[in-house]
Amino acid sequence: MPLGPWRKKNKSTKEHLVENEEVGGGHAGAGSHAKTAVNGAGLPPPPANLRPKLVFHTQLAHGSPTGRIEGFTNVKELYGKIAEAFNLNPPELLFCTLNTHKIDMDKLLGGQIGLEDFIFAHIKGIKKEVEIYKSEDALGLTITDNGAGYAFIKRIKEGSVVDGVKVISVGDHVECINGRNIVGTRHYEVARMLKELPKDKVFTLKLVEPMKAFEMLEPRSKGAKPASDNKISNGRGTLRLRSKGPATVEEEPTEFEEKAVKKVDDLLESYMGIRDTELAATMVEVGRDKKNPDEFAMALDETLGDFAFPDEFVFDVWGAIGDAKQGRL
């Protein structure tokens, strides 16, 4: 198929908590499996009885005892395990950061978790409703989601329309747009809805900010700027989480993969107003062995049928993957 538009249609668990455990410790049990558990990218996962027992440590970002979680194969199951460990309802969890309790978009949990990473879970805090006058075509927002139904603000462009509304912050979950509940709507749809709001009109957002401990209160952040080195893993391997299919233990991303994923993530923001490292990594993986843009486009359609990417975006992604292969990024 040549390039062109396409689209396919609680129970208390105190035994999980470890009082007064050091944040930096307790990872050897997971990290020690790194060499023996690594499963090459693209290979099917081993049978369940042969998979390593991976245990991760977690805390609530605003403060809690340390919990131990294991046995998840995707992001939704991960959130369920965290909620179970702290006797919460899963919808209370907004997103997770790795190795920091701060709302740091450079450390946001995406499609990979280092085998020695520590998971901090951010839960719902204050709800707020704000009216915004859309004086420009672009609002200056970059949207991402937690992989479990919540879209939230990942970046606010300095000097933009939204930057002038000081009550809105990076990390806020977008719950409603003009009274329409959008929980369960993917981030690219939320970005499209915001982009299509009429100019020179007032619209309303209902937002939920992450809960903050007193010592975490700090000046509002504009969010993550593209980093030249955005590695989240400090272990010897990573757990790759996928929206479809089981998780696999893999080697750390190569330099080619890191550069290509970062470039594709930048293109996602430029074309679609979203950032999504899992989606970017999947696109790089799809394009790794493709010989031309048409073949790449067909493979994207088969793998990511929920999206309808513009031709220019597909060409640019194909070019970015090729540049990374040739060491030009």
Short mmCIF file of C-alpha atoms in Angstrom, two decimals:
data_model
loop_
_atom_site.label_atom_id
_atom_site.label_comp_id
_atom_site.label_asym_id
_atom_site.label_seq_id
_atom_site.Cartn_x
_atom_site.Cartn_y
_atom_site.Cartn_z
CA MET A 1 0.00 0.00 0.00
CA PRO A 2 1.52 3.38 -1.00
CA LEU A 3 1.75 6.23 1.43
CA GLY A 4 -1.49 8.04 2.16
CA PRO A 5 -4.07 8.49 4.93
CA TRP A 6 -4.90 5.23 6.68
CA ARG A 7 -6.67 4.06 9.83
CA LYS A 8 -7.83 0.73 11.30
CA LYS A 9 -10.68 0.96 12.75
CA ASN A 10 -9.84 -3.86 47.60
CA LYS A 11 -8.32 -5.74 49.79
CA SER A 12 -5.71 -4.69 52.47
CA THR A 13 -2.23 -6.04 51.70
CA LYS A 14 0.03 -4.87 54.50
CA GLU A 15 2.41 -7.71 53.76
CA HIS A 16 3.47 -5.84 50.62
CA LEU A 17 4.82 -2.91 52.64
CA VAL A 18 8.35 -2.70 54.01
CA GLU A 19 8.71 -0.11 56.77
CA ASN A 20 11.78 2.19 56.79
CA GLU A 21 13.48 0.49 53.84
CA GLU A 22 16.22 2.50 52.17
CA VAL A 23 15.21 3.85 48.74
CA GLY A 24 18.54 3.01 47.17
CA GLY A 25 18.66 -0.57 48.40
CA GLY A 26 16.81 -3.79 47.87
CA HIS A 27 17.34 -4.02 44.12
CA ALA A 28 19.97 -6.71 43.93
CA GLY A 29 17.35 -9.41 43.67
CA ALA A 30 15.98 -7.90 40.49
CA GLY A 31 19.22 -6.62 39.00
CA SER A 32 21.05 -9.92 39.52
CA HIS A 33 18.86 -11.47 36.84
CA ALA A 34 19.92 -8.91 34.23
CA LYS A 35 22.44 -11.05 32.35
CA THR A 36 20.61 -14.35 32.53
CA ALA A 37 17.16 -12.89 31.92
CA VAL A 38 17.86 -10.70 28.93
CA ASN A 39 15.68 -11.68 26.02
CA GLY A 40 16.71 -10.21 22.67
CA ALA A 41 14.43 -7.59 21.16
CA GLY A 42 11.91 -9.12 18.79
CA LEU A 43 12.19 -12.64 20.21
CA PRO A 44 9.12 -14.23 21.83
CA PRO A 45 9.14 -14.22 25.65
CA PRO A 46 10.10 -17.44 27.42
CA PRO A 47 7.40 -19.64 28.96
CA ALA A 48 5.94 -18.27 32.20
CA ASN A 49 7.62 -20.93 34.34
CA LEU A 50 11.05 -19.94 32.98
CA ARG A 51 10.68 -16.17 33.34
CA PRO A 52 12.74 -14.46 36.06
CA LYS A 53 10.95 -13.30 39.19
CA LEU A 54 11.34 -9.53 38.92
CA VAL A 55 10.60 -7.54 42.07
CA PHE A 56 10.41 -3.76 41.98
CA HIS A 57 10.28 -1.33 44.89
CA THR A 58 7.80 1.53 45.01
CA GLN A 59 6.61 4.42 47.16
CA LEU A 60 3.86 7.00 46.89
CA ALA A 61 5.52 10.20 45.71
CA HIS A 62 4.09 12.35 48.49
CA GLY A 63 5.39 9.91 51.12
CA SER A 64 4.70 6.32 52.24
CA PRO A 65 6.37 3.11 53.37
CA THR A 66 8.14 1.10 50.66
CA GLY A 67 6.12 -1.48 48.75
CA ARG A 68 7.25 -4.48 46.72
CA ILE A 69 5.48 -5.31 43.45
CA GLU A 70 5.90 -8.13 40.94
CA GLY A 71 3.99 -10.20 38.42
CA PHE A 72 2.79 -7.45 36.03
CA THR A 73 3.12 -7.61 32.25
CA ASN A 74 1.77 -4.21 31.13
CA VAL A 75 1.22 -0.70 32.45
CA LYS A 76 -2.36 -1.27 33.60
CA GLU A 77 -1.32 -4.31 35.60
CA LEU A 78 1.59 -2.31 37.07
CA TYR A 79 -0.84 0.36 38.30
CA GLY A 80 -3.06 -2.36 39.72
CA LYS A 81 -0.16 -3.88 41.65
CA ILE A 82 0.86 -0.48 43.06
CA ALA A 83 -2.73 0.23 44.11
CA GLU A 84 -2.95 -3.18 45.78
CA ALA A 85 0.30 -2.60 47.68
CA PHE A 86 -0.99 0.66 49.17
CA ASN A 87 -4.67 -0.35 49.51
CA LEU A 88 -5.79 2.22 46.92
CA ASN A 89 -8.26 2.11 44.06
CA PRO A 90 -6.31 2.01 40.73
CA PRO A 91 -8.12 5.15 39.39
CA GLU A 92 -6.43 7.15 42.17
CA LEU A 93 -3.03 6.73 40.43
CA LEU A 94 -2.12 9.41 37.89
CA PHE A 95 1.37 8.48 36.69
CA CYS A 96 4.75 7.18 37.86
CA THR A 97 8.26 8.59 37.84
CA LEU A 98 11.48 6.60 38.10
CA ASN A 99 14.10 7.25 40.80
CA THR A 100 12.61 10.60 41.88
CA HIS A 101 9.52 11.62 43.84
CA LYS A 102 9.38 14.94 41.97
CA ILE A 103 7.07 15.70 39.04
CA ASP A 104 9.97 15.36 36.62
CA MET A 105 8.85 14.68 33.06
CA ASP A 106 12.38 13.55 32.13
CA LYS A 107 11.91 10.66 34.58
CA LEU A 108 8.40 9.69 33.57
CA LEU A 109 7.70 5.95 33.42
CA GLY A 110 7.17 5.05 29.77
CA GLY A 111 7.63 1.79 27.95
CA GLN A 112 10.72 0.62 29.85
CA ILE A 113 11.73 0.18 33.47
CA GLY A 114 15.35 -0.46 34.42
CA LEU A 115 15.70 -3.60 36.50
CA GLU A 116 17.13 -1.50 39.33
CA ASP A 117 14.79 1.49 38.98
CA PHE A 118 12.70 2.63 41.95
CA ILE A 119 9.08 3.52 41.10
CA PHE A 120 7.35 6.56 42.63
CA ALA A 121 3.57 6.69 42.14
CA HIS A 122 1.81 10.06 41.96
CA ILE A 123 -1.84 10.01 43.06
CA LYS A 124 -4.74 12.42 42.63
CA GLY A 125 -4.65 15.65 44.59
CA ILE A 126 -6.61 18.88 44.25
CA LYS A 127 -9.29 19.22 41.55
CA LYS A 128 -9.60 22.56 39.79
CA GLU A 129 -11.67 24.14 37.04
CA VAL A 130 -10.37 26.98 34.89
CA GLU A 131 -11.71 29.10 32.03
CA ILE A 132 -9.25 29.95 29.25
CA TYR A 133 -9.58 32.46 26.43
CA LYS A 134 -8.03 30.93 23.30
CA SER A 135 -6.37 33.99 21.82
CA GLU A 136 -4.01 32.00 19.57
CA ASP A 137 -4.37 28.90 17.39
CA ALA A 138 -1.87 27.01 19.54
CA LEU A 139 -2.36 26.69 23.29
CA GLY A 140 1.26 25.74 24.00
CA LEU A 141 0.49 22.38 25.61
CA THR A 142 2.14 19.01 25.05
CA ILE A 143 -0.02 16.07 26.14
CA THR A 144 0.98 12.56 27.16
CA ASP A 145 -0.84 9.78 29.01
CA ASN A 146 -0.16 7.18 31.66
CA GLY A 147 -1.06 4.17 29.49
CA ALA A 148 -4.08 3.48 31.71
CA GLY A 149 -6.63 6.06 30.55
CA TYR A 150 -5.39 9.39 31.96
CA ALA A 151 -4.06 12.17 29.72
CA PHE A 152 -1.98 14.83 31.42
CA ILE A 153 0.15 17.87 30.66
CA LYS A 154 3.78 17.10 29.95
CA ARG A 155 4.99 20.50 28.83
CA ILE A 156 3.84 24.14 28.80
CA LYS A 157 5.51 26.35 26.21
CA GLU A 158 6.90 29.55 27.66
CA GLY A 159 4.95 32.62 26.56
CA SER A 160 2.01 30.55 25.30
CA VAL A 161 -1.71 30.99 26.02
CA VAL A 162 -1.67 28.37 28.79
CA ASP A 163 1.55 29.74 30.26
CA GLY A 164 -0.42 32.83 31.16
CA VAL A 165 -2.87 30.78 33.25
CA LYS A 166 -0.77 30.21 36.37
CA VAL A 167 -3.16 27.74 38.01
CA ILE A 168 -2.32 25.16 35.28
CA SER A 169 0.83 23.12 35.87
CA VAL A 170 2.86 20.33 34.32
CA GLY A 171 1.56 16.99 35.63
CA ASP A 172 -2.09 18.08 35.75
CA HIS A 173 -4.51 15.41 34.53
CA VAL A 174 -7.00 16.72 31.96
CA GLU A 175 -10.32 15.31 33.16
CA CYS A 176 -12.91 17.34 31.19
CA ILE A 177 -12.92 19.72 28.21
CA ASN A 178 -15.97 22.01 28.05
CA GLY A 179 -17.84 19.66 30.37
CA ARG A 180 -17.02 16.54 28.34
CA ASN A 181 -15.36 13.83 30.41
CA ILE A 182 -12.32 12.54 28.51
CA VAL A 183 -11.08 9.88 30.95
CA GLY A 184 -10.11 6.87 28.84
CA THR A 185 -9.36 9.04 25.77
CA ARG A 186 -5.88 8.61 24.34
CA HIS A 187 -3.48 11.53 24.48
CA TYR A 188 -3.39 12.10 20.73
CA GLU A 189 -7.18 12.51 20.70
CA VAL A 190 -7.02 14.94 23.63
CA ALA A 191 -4.33 16.96 21.81
CA ARG A 192 -6.52 17.04 18.68
CA MET A 193 -9.57 18.16 20.68
CA LEU A 194 -7.61 21.03 22.26
CA LYS A 195 -6.16 22.05 18.90
CA GLU A 196 -9.61 22.12 17.29
CA LEU A 197 -11.16 24.40 19.92
CA PRO A 198 -12.26 27.63 18.16
CA LYS A 199 -10.01 30.65 18.38
CA ASP A 200 -11.21 33.81 20.18
CA LYS A 201 -13.55 31.77 22.37
CA VAL A 202 -13.51 30.83 26.04
CA PHE A 203 -13.31 27.13 26.97
CA THR A 204 -13.28 25.28 30.28
CA LEU A 205 -10.85 22.65 31.58
CA LYS A 206 -11.35 20.46 34.62
CA LEU A 207 -7.96 19.34 35.91
CA VAL A 208 -6.62 17.15 38.70
CA GLU A 209 -3.16 17.91 40.00
CA PRO A 210 -0.86 15.28 41.57
CA MET A 211 -0.83 15.19 45.36
CA LYS A 212 2.21 16.94 46.80
CA ALA A 213 3.91 16.63 50.15
CA PHE A 214 4.62 19.94 51.87
CA GLU A 215 8.35 19.73 51.17
CA MET A 216 7.65 19.09 47.47
CA LEU A 217 5.87 22.43 46.93
CA GLU A 218 7.98 24.47 44.54
CA PRO A 219 7.61 27.04 41.72
CA ARG A 220 5.57 25.88 38.74
CA SER A 221 7.57 23.90 36.19
CA LYS A 222 7.32 24.37 32.43
CA GLY A 223 8.01 20.66 32.08
CA ALA A 224 10.68 18.63 30.42
CA LYS A 225 12.73 20.04 27.60
CA PRO A 226 14.11 17.50 25.14
CA ALA A 227 17.21 16.11 26.82
CA SER A 228 20.34 15.01 25.01
CA ASP A 229 20.64 12.03 27.33
CA ASN A 230 17.33 10.86 28.75
CA LYS A 231 18.23 7.37 29.96
CA ILE A 232 15.98 6.23 32.80
CA SER A 233 17.73 2.96 33.49
CA ASN A 234 20.68 2.59 35.81
CA GLY A 235 20.51 -1.17 35.80
CA ARG A 236 22.04 -3.66 33.38
CA GLY A 237 18.75 -4.43 31.65
CA THR A 238 15.23 -3.12 31.22
CA LEU A 239 11.70 -4.47 31.44
CA ARG A 240 9.98 -3.46 28.18
CA LEU A 241 6.26 -2.82 28.69
CA ARG A 242 3.96 -2.97 25.68
CA SER A 243 0.35 -1.89 25.26
CA LYS A 244 -0.18 -5.12 23.30
CA GLY A 245 1.55 -8.37 24.19
CA PRO A 246 3.56 -9.42 27.23
CA ALA A 247 6.46 -7.56 28.80
CA THR A 248 9.96 -8.76 27.98
CA VAL A 249 13.34 -8.34 29.67
CA GLU A 250 15.82 -6.82 27.23
CA GLU A 251 19.27 -5.31 27.10
CA GLU A 252 19.57 -1.58 27.60
CA PRO A 253 18.78 0.43 24.45
CA THR A 254 21.70 0.92 22.09
CA GLU A 255 22.98 4.39 21.23
CA PHE A 256 21.20 4.11 17.88
CA GLU A 257 17.90 3.26 19.58
CA GLU A 258 18.18 6.07 22.13
CA LYS A 259 18.92 8.71 19.49
CA ALA A 260 16.22 7.44 17.14
CA VAL A 261 13.57 7.24 19.88
CA LYS A 262 14.36 10.77 21.07
CA LYS A 263 14.09 12.15 17.51
CA VAL A 264 10.82 10.33 16.82
CA ASP A 265 9.42 11.55 20.16
CA ASP A 266 10.33 15.11 19.12
CA LEU A 267 8.51 14.56 15.81
CA LEU A 268 5.42 13.29 17.65
CA GLU A 269 5.34 16.53 19.62
CA SER A 270 5.89 18.66 16.52
CA TYR A 271 3.20 16.99 14.40
CA MET A 272 0.67 15.76 16.97
CA GLY A 273 1.24 17.70 20.18
CA ILE A 274 2.07 14.59 22.20
CA ARG A 275 5.12 12.92 23.70
CA ASP A 276 5.13 9.14 24.07
CA THR A 277 8.42 7.25 24.39
CA GLU A 278 6.68 3.87 24.17
CA LEU A 279 5.07 4.83 20.86
CA ALA A 280 8.36 6.28 19.60
CA ALA A 281 10.26 3.10 20.57
CA THR A 282 7.65 0.94 18.80
CA MET A 283 7.99 3.00 15.61
CA VAL A 284 11.78 2.69 15.69
CA GLU A 285 11.46 -1.06 16.20
CA VAL A 286 9.01 -1.32 13.28
CA GLY A 287 11.30 0.65 10.96
CA ARG A 288 14.53 -1.09 11.88
CA ASP A 289 14.53 -3.58 8.97
CA LYS A 290 12.24 -1.84 6.46
CA LYS A 291 13.70 -1.00 3.07
CA ASN A 292 11.59 1.98 1.95
CA PRO A 293 8.94 4.44 3.24
CA ASP A 294 6.00 2.55 1.70
CA GLU A 295 7.03 -0.68 3.43
CA PHE A 296 7.45 1.28 6.66
CA ALA A 297 4.01 2.89 6.25
CA MET A 298 2.33 -0.49 5.77
CA ALA A 299 4.09 -1.90 8.83
CA LEU A 300 2.96 1.09 10.93
CA ASP A 301 -0.61 0.53 9.75
CA GLU A 302 -0.47 -3.11 10.80
CA THR A 303 1.18 -2.39 14.16
CA LEU A 304 -0.48 0.92 15.12
CA GLY A 305 -3.87 0.77 13.46
CA ASP A 306 -5.39 3.20 15.98
CA PHE A 307 -3.36 6.08 14.54
CA ALA A 308 -3.68 7.95 11.26
CA PHE A 309 -0.32 9.58 10.64
CA PRO A 310 0.17 12.30 7.99
CA ASP A 311 2.44 11.41 5.07
CA GLU A 312 4.96 14.10 6.00
CA PHE A 313 5.29 12.68 9.50
CA VAL A 314 5.92 9.15 8.21
CA PHE A 315 8.61 10.42 5.81
CA ASP A 316 10.29 12.38 8.61
CA VAL A 317 10.22 9.40 10.99
CA TRP A 318 11.65 7.17 8.27
CA GLY A 319 14.39 9.74 7.70
CA ALA A 320 15.15 9.99 11.42
CA ILE A 321 15.52 6.24 11.73
CA GLY A 322 17.82 6.19 8.72
CA ASP A 323 19.90 9.07 10.10
CA ALA A 324 20.27 7.22 13.42
CA LYS A 325 21.41 4.08 11.61
CA GLN A 326 24.03 6.09 9.74
CA GLY A 327 25.16 7.89 12.88
CA ARG A 328 24.00 11.29 11.63
CA LEU A 329 21.87 12.11 14.69
#
